[in-house]
mmCIF file of C-alpha atoms in Angstrom:
data_model
loop_
_atom_site.group_PDB
_atom_site.id
_atom_site.type_symbol
_atom_site.label_atom_id
_atom_site.label_comp_id
_atom_site.label_asym_id
_atom_site.label_seq_id
_atom_site.Cartn_x
_atom_site.Cartn_y
_atom_site.Cartn_z
ATOM 1 C CA MET A 1 -33.511 -42.051 42.553
ATOM 2 C CA THR A 2 -30.140 -42.104 43.939
ATOM 3 C CA ARG A 3 -27.368 -41.312 42.147
ATOM 4 C CA LYS A 4 -23.750 -43.597 42.423
ATOM 5 C CA ARG A 5 -21.222 -41.053 42.578
ATOM 6 C CA ASN A 6 -24.016 -39.472 46.012
ATOM 7 C CA VAL A 7 -22.842 -42.713 47.051
ATOM 8 C CA LEU A 8 -19.101 -41.708 46.905
ATOM 9 C CA GLU A 9 -20.214 -38.086 48.235
ATOM 10 C CA LYS A 10 -21.690 -39.759 51.479
ATOM 11 C CA HIS A 11 -18.963 -41.801 52.419
ATOM 12 C CA ALA A 12 -16.121 -39.718 52.484
ATOM 13 C CA LYS A 13 -14.629 -39.541 55.032
ATOM 14 C CA LEU A 14 -14.540 -43.551 55.045
ATOM 15 C CA ILE A 15 -13.330 -43.634 51.485
ATOM 16 C CA ARG A 16 -10.406 -41.780 52.349
ATOM 17 C CA ILE A 17 -9.210 -43.859 54.901
ATOM 18 C CA LEU A 18 -9.219 -46.658 52.514
ATOM 19 C CA VAL A 19 -7.616 -44.658 50.127
ATOM 20 C CA LYS A 20 -4.520 -43.949 51.995
ATOM 21 C CA MET A 21 -4.204 -47.493 53.128
ATOM 22 C CA SER A 22 -4.671 -48.562 49.787
ATOM 23 C CA ARG A 23 -1.429 -47.360 48.761
ATOM 24 C CA LEU A 24 0.333 -50.000 50.272
ATOM 25 C CA LEU A 25 -0.131 -52.050 46.874
ATOM 26 C CA PRO A 26 1.720 -51.445 43.850
ATOM 27 C CA LYS A 27 0.100 -49.472 40.856
ATOM 28 C CA ASP A 28 0.045 -52.523 38.620
ATOM 29 C CA PHE A 29 -2.308 -54.835 40.964
ATOM 30 C CA TYR A 30 -4.946 -51.257 40.626
ATOM 31 C CA LEU A 31 -4.068 -51.408 36.867
ATOM 32 C CA LYS A 32 -5.324 -55.328 36.498
ATOM 33 C CA CYS A 33 -7.918 -54.877 38.713
ATOM 34 C CA LEU A 34 -9.632 -52.145 36.699
ATOM 35 C CA LYS A 35 -9.549 -54.604 33.633
ATOM 36 C CA LEU A 36 -11.394 -57.301 35.565
ATOM 37 C CA ILE A 37 -14.044 -54.887 36.751
ATOM 38 C CA ARG A 38 -14.475 -53.091 34.028
ATOM 39 C CA HIS A 39 -17.968 -54.753 33.002
ATOM 40 C CA HIS A 40 -19.160 -54.879 36.275
ATOM 41 C CA ASP A 41 -22.048 -52.179 37.573
ATOM 42 C CA ASN A 42 -22.403 -52.064 41.104
ATOM 43 C CA TYR A 43 -21.580 -49.816 43.649
ATOM 44 C CA VAL A 44 -18.464 -51.815 44.693
ATOM 45 C CA ALA A 45 -17.053 -51.965 41.664
ATOM 46 C CA MET A 46 -17.074 -48.521 41.310
ATOM 47 C CA PHE A 47 -15.496 -47.667 44.372
ATOM 48 C CA ILE A 48 -12.848 -50.095 42.937
ATOM 49 C CA ARG A 49 -12.631 -48.168 40.443
ATOM 50 C CA TYR A 50 -12.147 -44.970 42.191
ATOM 51 C CA ILE A 51 -9.447 -46.548 44.287
ATOM 52 C CA CYS A 52 -7.700 -47.363 41.441
ATOM 53 C CA LEU A 53 -7.635 -43.920 39.757
ATOM 54 C CA LYS A 54 -7.038 -42.830 43.064
ATOM 55 C CA ASN A 55 -3.403 -44.483 43.193
ATOM 56 C CA CYS A 56 -2.918 -44.585 39.286
ATOM 57 C CA SER A 57 -4.236 -41.518 37.538
ATOM 58 C CA LYS A 58 -1.454 -38.597 37.860
ATOM 59 C CA SER A 59 -3.793 -37.276 39.837
ATOM 60 C CA CYS A 60 -7.849 -38.021 40.711
ATOM 61 C CA GLY A 61 -10.689 -35.321 42.994
ATOM 62 C CA ASP A 62 -12.933 -36.396 45.087
ATOM 63 C CA ASN A 63 -16.934 -37.746 44.311
ATOM 64 C CA VAL A 64 -15.336 -39.333 41.300
ATOM 65 C CA ALA A 65 -17.987 -42.152 39.142
ATOM 66 C CA VAL A 66 -16.560 -44.036 36.289
ATOM 67 C CA PHE A 67 -19.472 -45.736 35.648
ATOM 68 C CA SER A 68 -18.942 -49.471 33.827
ATOM 69 C CA ASN A 69 -17.200 -50.663 30.605
ATOM 70 C CA VAL A 70 -15.379 -47.717 30.603
ATOM 71 C CA TYR A 71 -11.587 -48.075 28.809
ATOM 72 C CA LEU A 72 -9.408 -46.080 30.351
ATOM 73 C CA HIS A 73 -5.840 -46.310 28.738
ATOM 74 C CA ARG A 74 -2.584 -44.581 29.617
ATOM 75 C CA ILE A 75 -4.154 -43.084 33.085
ATOM 76 C CA HIS A 76 -0.609 -42.271 34.485
ATOM 77 C CA ASN A 77 -1.233 -39.315 32.335
ATOM 78 C CA LEU A 78 -4.895 -38.386 33.592
ATOM 79 C CA GLU A 79 -6.019 -35.585 35.116
ATOM 80 C CA ILE A 80 -9.618 -35.431 36.997
ATOM 81 C CA GLY A 81 -11.201 -33.054 39.589
ATOM 82 C CA ASN A 82 -13.860 -33.473 42.077
ATOM 83 C CA ASN A 83 -17.450 -34.509 41.196
ATOM 84 C CA VAL A 84 -16.789 -36.025 37.359
ATOM 85 C CA SER A 85 -18.793 -38.608 36.009
ATOM 86 C CA ILE A 86 -17.483 -40.734 32.947
ATOM 87 C CA HIS A 87 -20.713 -42.699 31.669
ATOM 88 C CA PRO A 88 -20.581 -45.618 29.793
ATOM 89 C CA LEU A 89 -18.943 -46.949 27.345
ATOM 90 C CA CYS A 90 -16.761 -44.473 27.442
ATOM 91 C CA TYR A 91 -12.848 -44.563 25.881
ATOM 92 C CA VAL A 92 -10.804 -42.137 27.382
ATOM 93 C CA ASP A 93 -6.632 -42.571 26.395
ATOM 94 C CA ALA A 94 -4.082 -40.353 27.799
ATOM 95 C CA ALA A 95 -1.190 -40.626 25.992
ATOM 96 C CA GLY A 96 -0.715 -37.223 25.741
ATOM 97 C CA GLY A 97 -1.964 -36.374 28.901
ATOM 98 C CA ILE A 98 -5.510 -35.522 29.746
ATOM 99 C CA THR A 99 -7.110 -32.953 32.194
ATOM 100 C CA ILE A 100 -10.479 -33.227 32.944
ATOM 101 C CA GLY A 101 -11.831 -29.878 35.369
ATOM 102 C CA ASN A 102 -14.259 -30.218 38.108
ATOM 103 C CA ASP A 103 -18.099 -30.479 38.113
ATOM 104 C CA VAL A 104 -17.906 -32.381 34.234
ATOM 105 C CA SER A 105 -20.312 -34.958 33.091
ATOM 106 C CA ILE A 106 -19.004 -37.532 30.191
ATOM 107 C CA ALA A 107 -22.058 -38.646 28.609
ATOM 108 C CA HIS A 108 -22.207 -42.709 27.476
ATOM 109 C CA ASN A 109 -20.342 -43.396 24.055
ATOM 110 C CA SER A 110 -17.932 -40.835 24.402
ATOM 111 C CA THR A 111 -14.478 -40.645 23.370
ATOM 112 C CA LEU A 112 -11.522 -38.418 24.649
ATOM 113 C CA LEU A 113 -8.107 -39.099 22.959
ATOM 114 C CA SER A 114 -4.525 -37.225 23.415
ATOM 115 C CA GLU A 115 -2.507 -38.398 20.427
ATOM 116 C CA GLU A 116 -2.951 -38.529 16.665
ATOM 117 C CA HIS A 117 -1.376 -40.234 13.883
ATOM 118 C CA LYS A 118 1.098 -38.645 11.881
ATOM 119 C CA PHE A 119 0.759 -38.662 8.336
ATOM 120 C CA GLY A 120 3.256 -36.025 6.461
ATOM 121 C CA ASP A 121 5.311 -38.398 4.428
ATOM 122 C CA LEU A 122 3.792 -39.732 1.646
ATOM 123 C CA ASN A 123 6.435 -42.394 0.596
ATOM 124 C CA ARG A 124 5.440 -44.153 4.142
ATOM 125 C CA ASN A 125 2.352 -46.105 5.546
ATOM 126 C CA ILE A 126 0.216 -43.975 7.589
ATOM 127 C CA LYS A 127 0.780 -46.738 10.489
ATOM 128 C CA ASP A 128 4.454 -46.440 10.217
ATOM 129 C CA GLN A 129 4.680 -42.847 10.973
ATOM 130 C CA GLY A 130 3.842 -42.198 14.368
ATOM 131 C CA CYS A 131 1.875 -40.785 16.908
ATOM 132 C CA GLU A 132 1.999 -37.327 17.662
ATOM 133 C CA TYR A 133 1.193 -36.252 21.477
ATOM 134 C CA LYS A 134 -1.135 -33.059 21.902
ATOM 135 C CA LYS A 135 -2.268 -32.393 25.889
ATOM 136 C CA THR A 136 -6.308 -32.419 25.799
ATOM 137 C CA THR A 137 -8.161 -29.835 27.976
ATOM 138 C CA ILE A 138 -11.781 -30.035 29.238
ATOM 139 C CA GLU A 139 -12.187 -27.213 32.115
ATOM 140 C CA ASP A 140 -14.903 -27.404 34.901
ATOM 141 C CA ASN A 141 -18.467 -27.532 34.250
ATOM 142 C CA VAL A 142 -18.961 -29.356 31.330
ATOM 143 C CA TRP A 143 -21.204 -31.172 29.697
ATOM 144 C CA ILE A 144 -20.018 -33.754 27.147
ATOM 145 C CA SER A 145 -23.702 -35.715 25.213
ATOM 146 C CA ALA A 146 -23.775 -39.004 24.544
ATOM 147 C CA GLY A 147 -21.455 -39.965 21.696
ATOM 148 C CA CYS A 148 -19.200 -37.329 21.498
ATOM 149 C CA ARG A 149 -15.471 -37.297 20.288
ATOM 150 C CA ILE A 150 -13.510 -34.742 21.762
ATOM 151 C CA LEU A 151 -9.736 -35.477 19.346
ATOM 152 C CA ALA A 152 -6.233 -34.804 20.637
ATOM 153 C CA GLY A 153 -5.080 -31.162 21.713
ATOM 154 C CA ALA A 154 -8.959 -30.232 22.272
ATOM 155 C CA HIS A 155 -9.521 -27.800 24.962
ATOM 156 C CA ILE A 156 -12.903 -26.851 25.660
ATOM 157 C CA LYS A 157 -13.281 -24.033 28.319
ATOM 158 C CA SER A 158 -15.755 -24.026 31.404
ATOM 159 C CA GLY A 159 -19.757 -23.489 30.931
ATOM 160 C CA SER A 160 -19.341 -25.428 27.636
ATOM 161 C CA ILE A 161 -21.509 -27.846 26.660
ATOM 162 C CA ILE A 162 -21.266 -30.314 23.448
ATOM 163 C CA ALA A 163 -24.138 -31.679 21.918
ATOM 164 C CA ALA A 164 -24.485 -35.591 21.474
ATOM 165 C CA GLY A 165 -22.359 -36.545 18.471
ATOM 166 C CA ALA A 166 -20.586 -33.592 17.881
ATOM 167 C CA VAL A 167 -16.481 -34.142 17.065
ATOM 168 C CA VAL A 168 -14.507 -31.291 18.818
ATOM 169 C CA LYS A 169 -10.993 -30.775 17.364
ATOM 170 C CA ASN A 170 -9.885 -27.006 18.609
ATOM 171 C CA THR A 171 -10.647 -24.633 21.121
ATOM 172 C CA VAL A 172 -14.112 -24.001 22.960
ATOM 173 C CA ASN A 173 -15.002 -21.218 24.315
ATOM 174 C CA SER A 174 -16.556 -20.371 27.596
ATOM 175 C CA ASN A 175 -20.268 -21.206 27.710
ATOM 176 C CA SER A 176 -20.305 -22.302 24.052
ATOM 177 C CA ILE A 177 -23.063 -25.038 22.523
ATOM 178 C CA MET A 178 -21.113 -26.542 19.893
ATOM 179 C CA ALA A 179 -22.578 -29.785 17.770
ATOM 180 C CA GLY A 180 -21.955 -31.083 14.219
ATOM 181 C CA ILE A 181 -18.832 -32.791 12.746
ATOM 182 C CA PRO A 182 -16.791 -30.313 12.998
ATOM 183 C CA ALA A 183 -18.121 -29.105 15.915
ATOM 184 C CA LYS A 184 -19.623 -25.180 14.942
ATOM 185 C CA LEU A 185 -20.807 -22.411 17.787
ATOM 186 C CA ILE A 186 -24.640 -22.865 18.066
ATOM 187 C CA LYS A 187 -24.833 -19.973 20.742
ATOM 188 C CA GLU A 188 -23.721 -18.978 23.869
ATOM 189 C CA ARG A 189 -25.236 -19.967 27.103
ATOM 190 C CA GLN A 190 -25.522 -16.469 29.164
#
């Protein structure tokens, strides 16, 4: 079975040329295009999403696969490394900045956030207190399993695995396997 991400790798030279040529169009064009092809699930749509990320994100590496029905918001604050896959039904909001390292796989239905509501003033509605922006970092060689929630300010270090359904708020040490709500250390990879 051919993986869609491998198609991008196979045609890397041609893709680089097309990315350079695509810089002629304004970023707004690519942001609209990204929304229009969000629900399409084919190689052409994946390639268009990749071109859009290359032109609109803070940085985007090579061989990045964004599958269908992925919601990407405020991507001008999004940094993505090489060999990254973001699977269907993920939600990524980079308002406070999100960095995704190399060789990261984010399974379907996961959420990555970089902002959270302020709620300290008991005399005001929570929705009226604004938001606090916190950078979220996922280092190299990380697997985020299905249905995870990576909250604002989380820092997942290299070699870690986040088990399905886990909620991560703080720092995850290197080579850790985390599970639960909130995520707790299950064991260390050796």
